[in-house]
CSV table of C-alpha atoms in Angstrom, one decimal:
chain,number,residue,atom,x,y,z
O,1,MET,CA,13.8,3.2,-27.0
O,2,LEU,CA,14.9,0.3,-24.8
O,3,ARG,CA,12.1,-1.5,-23.0
O,4,THR,CA,12.9,-3.9,-20.1
O,5,ALA,CA,10.6,-6.4,-18.5
O,6,THR,CA,9.3,-3.7,-16.3
O,7,LYS,CA,7.6,-1.9,-19.2
O,8,ALA,CA,9.6,1.1,-18.1
O,9,PRO,CA,11.1,2.5,-21.1
O,10,VAL,CA,14.7,4.0,-21.3
O,11,GLN,CA,14.4,6.7,-23.5
O,12,SER,CA,15.5,10.3,-24.6
O,13,GLY,CA,12.1,11.9,-24.5
O,14,GLN,CA,11.0,14.3,-21.7
O,15,THR,CA,7.9,15.4,-19.9
O,16,ASP,CA,5.8,18.1,-21.5
O,17,LYS,CA,7.0,21.4,-20.3
O,18,VAL,CA,3.3,22.8,-20.0
O,19,SER,CA,2.6,20.5,-17.0
O,20,ALA,CA,6.1,20.9,-15.4
O,21,LEU,CA,6.6,22.6,-11.9
O,22,LEU,CA,10.2,22.8,-12.6
O,23,THR,CA,12.0,23.2,-15.9
O,24,VAL,CA,15.7,23.0,-16.6
O,25,ASP,CA,16.4,24.2,-20.1
O,26,ASN,CA,19.8,23.5,-21.8
O,27,VAL,CA,21.6,24.5,-18.7
O,28,THR,CA,25.4,24.5,-18.8
O,29,LEU,CA,27.2,24.9,-15.3
O,30,ARG,CA,30.8,25.9,-14.7
O,31,TYR,CA,32.8,26.4,-11.5
O,32,LYS,CA,36.2,27.5,-10.7
O,33,THR,CA,39.2,25.7,-9.0
O,34,PRO,CA,42.5,27.1,-8.1
O,35,SER,CA,44.0,25.8,-11.3
O,36,LEU,CA,41.2,25.5,-13.9
O,37,LEU,CA,37.7,26.2,-15.0
O,38,VAL,CA,35.5,23.1,-14.7
O,39,THR,CA,32.5,22.5,-17.0
O,40,ALA,CA,30.3,20.4,-14.6
O,41,THR,CA,27.1,20.1,-16.9
O,42,GLU,CA,26.5,21.0,-20.6
O,43,ASN,CA,23.2,21.7,-22.1
O,44,VAL,CA,21.1,19.6,-19.6
O,45,SER,CA,17.3,19.8,-19.9
O,46,PHE,CA,14.6,18.0,-18.0
O,47,ASN,CA,11.1,18.7,-16.4
O,48,VAL,CA,9.9,17.8,-13.0
O,49,CYS,CA,6.2,17.5,-12.4
O,50,GLN,CA,3.9,18.0,-9.3
O,51,SER,CA,4.4,14.7,-7.0
O,52,ASP,CA,7.4,13.2,-9.1
O,53,ARG,CA,10.1,11.4,-7.4
O,54,PHE,CA,12.8,12.5,-9.7
O,55,VAL,CA,16.2,11.0,-9.5
O,56,LEU,CA,19.4,12.5,-11.0
O,57,LEU,CA,21.7,9.4,-11.6
O,58,GLY,CA,25.2,9.0,-12.9
O,59,PRO,CA,28.8,8.3,-12.0
O,60,SER,CA,31.1,10.7,-9.9
O,61,GLY,CA,31.9,13.9,-11.5
O,62,CYS,CA,28.9,14.0,-13.9
O,63,GLY,CA,27.3,17.1,-12.1
O,64,LYS,CA,24.5,15.7,-10.3
O,65,SER,CA,25.0,17.6,-7.1
O,66,THR,CA,26.0,20.9,-9.0
O,67,LEU,CA,22.8,20.5,-10.8
O,68,LEU,CA,20.8,20.2,-7.6
O,69,LYS,CA,22.7,23.5,-6.2
O,70,ALA,CA,21.7,25.3,-9.3
O,71,VAL,CA,18.0,24.3,-8.9
O,72,GLY,CA,18.4,25.4,-5.3
O,73,GLY,CA,19.6,28.9,-6.4
O,74,TYR,CA,23.1,28.4,-5.0
O,75,MET,CA,24.9,29.0,-8.3
O,76,LYS,CA,23.7,30.3,-11.5
O,77,PRO,CA,24.1,28.8,-15.1
O,78,VAL,CA,26.5,30.2,-17.6
O,79,SER,CA,23.7,29.2,-20.2
O,80,GLY,CA,20.4,28.2,-20.1
O,81,SER,CA,17.6,28.7,-17.6
O,82,ILE,CA,15.9,27.1,-14.6
O,83,ARG,CA,12.3,27.9,-13.9
O,84,ILE,CA,9.9,27.0,-10.9
O,85,ASN,CA,6.4,27.7,-11.5
O,86,GLY,CA,7.3,29.7,-14.6
O,87,GLN,CA,9.9,32.0,-12.5
O,88,ILE,CA,13.4,32.1,-13.3
O,89,VAL,CA,15.5,30.9,-10.3
O,90,THR,CA,18.0,33.4,-9.2
O,91,LYS,CA,18.7,32.7,-5.6
O,92,PRO,CA,17.5,30.2,-2.8
O,93,GLY,CA,14.1,30.5,-1.6
O,94,PRO,CA,11.7,28.5,0.6
O,95,ASP,CA,9.9,27.0,-2.4
O,96,ARG,CA,13.1,24.7,-2.7
O,97,MET,CA,14.5,23.2,0.7
O,98,MET,CA,17.5,21.2,0.7
O,99,VAL,CA,18.5,18.1,2.5
O,100,PHE,CA,22.4,17.3,2.4
O,101,GLN,CA,24.4,14.3,2.9
O,102,GLU,CA,26.3,15.6,5.8
O,103,PHE,CA,24.9,14.8,9.4
O,104,ASP,CA,26.1,18.2,10.8
O,105,GLN,CA,23.5,20.2,8.8
O,106,LEU,CA,21.6,20.6,12.1
O,107,MET,CA,22.3,23.4,14.5
O,108,PRO,CA,23.9,21.6,17.4
O,109,TRP,CA,22.8,24.1,20.1
O,110,LYS,CA,19.1,23.6,19.2
O,111,THR,CA,16.9,20.6,20.0
O,112,VAL,CA,15.1,18.5,17.4
O,113,LEU,CA,12.0,20.7,17.7
O,114,GLN,CA,13.9,23.9,17.6
O,115,ASN,CA,15.8,22.8,14.5
O,116,VAL,CA,12.6,22.2,12.6
O,117,MET,CA,10.8,25.3,13.9
O,118,PHE,CA,13.8,27.6,13.0
O,119,PRO,CA,13.1,28.2,9.3
O,120,LEU,CA,9.3,28.3,10.0
O,121,VAL,CA,9.9,31.2,12.2
O,122,VAL,CA,12.8,32.9,10.3
O,123,ALA,CA,11.8,32.3,6.6
O,124,ARG,CA,8.1,31.9,7.0
O,125,LYS,CA,7.6,34.3,9.6
O,126,LEU,CA,5.2,32.1,11.5
O,127,PRO,CA,4.3,32.9,15.1
O,128,GLU,CA,6.1,30.7,17.5
O,129,LYS,CA,3.1,28.7,18.7
O,130,GLU,CA,2.1,28.0,15.0
O,131,ALA,CA,5.5,27.0,14.1
O,132,GLU,CA,5.6,24.6,16.9
O,133,GLU,CA,2.3,23.0,15.8
O,134,VAL,CA,3.7,22.6,12.4
O,135,ALA,CA,7.1,21.3,13.4
O,136,ARG,CA,5.4,18.6,15.7
O,137,LYS,CA,3.4,17.4,12.9
O,138,TYR,CA,6.3,16.6,10.7
O,139,ILE,CA,8.4,15.3,13.3
O,140,GLU,CA,5.7,13.0,14.2
O,141,LYS,CA,5.7,11.9,10.4
O,142,VAL,CA,9.4,11.1,10.7
O,143,LYS,CA,8.6,9.0,13.8
O,144,LEU,CA,10.8,11.1,16.1
O,145,THR,CA,8.3,12.5,18.6
O,146,ARG,CA,10.2,10.7,21.4
O,147,ALA,CA,13.2,12.9,20.4
O,148,LEU,CA,11.5,16.3,20.5
O,149,ASP,CA,13.8,17.7,23.2
O,150,SER,CA,16.9,16.0,22.2
O,151,TYR,CA,20.2,17.6,20.9
O,152,PRO,CA,21.7,16.5,17.6
O,153,HIS,CA,24.7,15.1,19.5
O,154,THR,CA,22.7,12.5,21.0
O,155,LEU,CA,21.1,11.3,17.8
O,156,SER,CA,22.3,8.4,15.3
O,157,GLY,CA,23.0,9.4,11.7
O,158,GLY,CA,19.6,8.1,10.6
O,159,MET,CA,17.8,10.1,13.1
O,160,LYS,CA,19.7,13.2,12.3
O,161,GLN,CA,18.7,12.7,8.5
O,162,ARG,CA,15.1,12.3,9.7
O,163,VAL,CA,15.2,15.6,11.4
O,164,ALA,CA,16.7,17.1,8.3
O,165,ILE,CA,13.8,15.7,6.2
O,166,ALA,CA,11.1,16.9,8.8
O,167,ARG,CA,12.7,20.3,8.8
O,168,GLY,CA,12.6,20.6,4.8
O,169,MET,CA,9.1,19.1,4.7
O,170,ALA,CA,7.6,21.3,7.4
O,171,MET,CA,8.4,24.3,5.2
O,172,GLN,CA,6.0,22.7,2.6
O,173,PRO,CA,8.3,23.6,-0.3
O,174,ASP,CA,7.3,23.2,-3.8
O,175,VAL,CA,10.3,20.8,-4.3
O,176,LEU,CA,12.4,19.0,-1.8
O,177,LEU,CA,16.0,18.7,-2.9
O,178,MET,CA,17.9,15.6,-1.5
O,179,ASP,CA,21.8,15.4,-2.2
O,180,GLU,CA,22.7,11.7,-1.4
O,181,PRO,CA,21.0,11.9,1.9
O,182,PHE,CA,21.5,8.1,2.7
O,183,ALA,CA,25.0,7.8,1.5
O,184,ALA,CA,26.9,8.0,4.8
O,185,LEU,CA,24.4,5.6,6.4
O,186,ASP,CA,25.1,1.7,7.0
O,187,ALA,CA,23.3,-0.6,4.7
O,188,LEU,CA,20.4,-1.5,7.0
O,189,THR,CA,19.8,2.1,8.1
O,190,ARG,CA,19.9,3.3,4.5
O,191,ARG,CA,17.3,0.7,3.4
O,192,GLN,CA,15.0,1.9,6.3
O,193,MET,CA,15.4,5.4,5.5
O,194,GLN,CA,14.6,4.6,1.9
O,195,ASP,CA,11.2,2.7,3.0
O,196,GLU,CA,10.5,5.6,5.4
O,197,LEU,CA,10.8,8.2,2.5
O,198,LEU,CA,8.7,6.3,0.2
O,199,GLN,CA,6.1,6.0,2.9
O,200,LEU,CA,6.3,9.7,3.6
O,201,TRP,CA,5.7,10.4,0.0
O,202,GLU,CA,2.6,8.1,0.1
O,203,ASP,CA,1.2,10.2,3.0
O,204,THR,CA,1.9,13.7,1.4
O,205,LYS,CA,2.8,13.1,-2.3
O,206,PHE,CA,5.4,15.8,-2.1
O,207,THR,CA,7.7,16.6,-5.2
O,208,VAL,CA,11.4,15.6,-4.7
O,209,ILE,CA,14.6,15.5,-6.6
O,210,PHE,CA,16.9,13.2,-5.3
O,211,VAL,CA,20.6,12.8,-6.2
O,212,THR,CA,22.4,9.3,-5.9
O,213,HIS,CA,25.0,7.3,-7.8
O,214,SER,CA,23.4,4.0,-6.5
O,215,ILE,CA,21.3,2.6,-9.3
O,216,ALA,CA,19.4,0.2,-7.1
O,217,GLU,CA,18.5,3.3,-4.7
O,218,ALA,CA,17.6,5.3,-7.8
O,219,ILE,CA,15.0,2.6,-8.9
O,220,LYS,CA,13.6,2.2,-5.4
O,221,ILE,CA,13.0,5.8,-4.8
O,222,SER,CA,12.0,7.2,-8.2
O,223,ASN,CA,9.2,7.2,-10.7
O,224,ARG,CA,11.6,8.8,-13.3
O,225,ILE,CA,15.4,8.8,-13.5
O,226,LEU,CA,17.5,11.1,-15.5
O,227,LEU,CA,20.8,9.3,-16.6
O,228,LEU,CA,23.7,11.7,-16.9
O,229,SER,CA,26.8,10.8,-18.7
O,230,PRO,CA,30.5,11.0,-17.3
O,231,HIS,CA,32.1,14.6,-17.0
O,232,PRO,CA,30.9,16.8,-18.3
O,233,GLY,CA,27.3,15.9,-17.3
O,234,ARG,CA,25.0,15.5,-20.3
O,235,VAL,CA,21.6,13.9,-20.5
O,236,LYS,CA,22.1,10.3,-21.7
O,237,ALA,CA,18.5,9.0,-21.4
O,238,GLU,CA,15.4,9.3,-19.2
O,239,VAL,CA,13.9,6.2,-17.6
O,240,ILE,CA,10.1,6.5,-17.0
O,241,ASN,CA,7.6,4.5,-14.9
O,242,THR,CA,10.4,3.0,-12.7
O,243,ASP,CA,8.0,2.6,-10.0
O,244,ALA,CA,6.6,-0.5,-12.1
O,245,ALA,CA,9.8,-2.3,-11.5
O,246,SER,CA,9.4,-5.2,-8.9
O,247,VAL,CA,12.0,-6.8,-7.0
O,248,ALA,CA,9.7,-10.0,-6.6
O,249,ASP,CA,9.6,-10.8,-10.5
O,250,GLY,CA,13.1,-9.7,-11.2
O,251,SER,CA,12.4,-6.7,-13.2
O,252,ALA,CA,14.0,-4.3,-10.8
O,253,ALA,CA,17.2,-6.3,-11.3
O,254,ALA,CA,16.8,-6.4,-15.1
O,255,LEU,CA,16.2,-2.6,-15.2
O,256,GLU,CA,19.4,-2.2,-13.0
O,257,ARG,CA,21.5,-4.1,-15.4
O,258,ASP,CA,20.0,-2.1,-18.3
O,259,ILE,CA,20.9,1.2,-16.7
O,260,HIS,CA,24.3,0.0,-15.8
O,261,ASP,CA,25.1,-1.0,-19.3
O,262,LEU,CA,23.7,2.4,-20.5
O,263,LEU,CA,25.5,4.4,-18.0
O,264,PHE,CA,29.0,2.7,-18.5
O,265,SER,CA,28.9,1.7,-22.1
O,266,GLU,CA,31.6,4.3,-23.0
O,267,PRO,CA,35.3,2.9,-23.1
O,268,GLY,CA,37.4,4.1,-20.3
O,269,HIS,CA,34.7,4.8,-17.8
O,270,ARG,CA,34.5,2.9,-14.6
O,271,GLU,CA,32.0,2.9,-11.6
């Protein structure tokens, strides 16, 4: 076990399955390309508990996004299992809502309010009036009330991502899945969105699995980080209590160096 000045241990241990909301058990994922069969992850196991801010971190090609899609039910493991609330994940469901990196995940012909209402009406079968009340509540949480009647083409990238987050949160899923949602934003907007996500978490204590290849973002967003090795993705270590890391005392920077060294310690791998 490696301990940093943050008292945040980097270790291979995992959270107790008994208390887990989501359990990924020895999951191997493969997908086909026109020329070959790719093993994205191999025997990956981890658990996510209620209100965790759980980050999947690793270099490009380590299977982070593929794992998130499997948790979302969009692809099936070739071996191992994924369970949420004890039930095996076999398909997408409203208990797992996804926020993607792309800005075009909103329906361009619908307003902000209509975009957030849509899954509430279609998937949760809420009456229009009730769906609108819920949608307005979460749009307010992401500070976009002034843009209720705006269409996506009139919004900035950061505003579009806020709408996507509001849409996911409004469904009140067991787990919110976020696939590098801030990667395409400029540095200042990205930092603002990170702060707003953390504030939203403080308000609601939702459970999130967040994919990133930025070590600094992982430390800022998470309370736990799963480190994945380069292709195929295998569990390299788990970093716990990362929310104890502080920029002010330098412990966040020290933890970032430790994680970097651990991720890229193998010869031949580059960031």
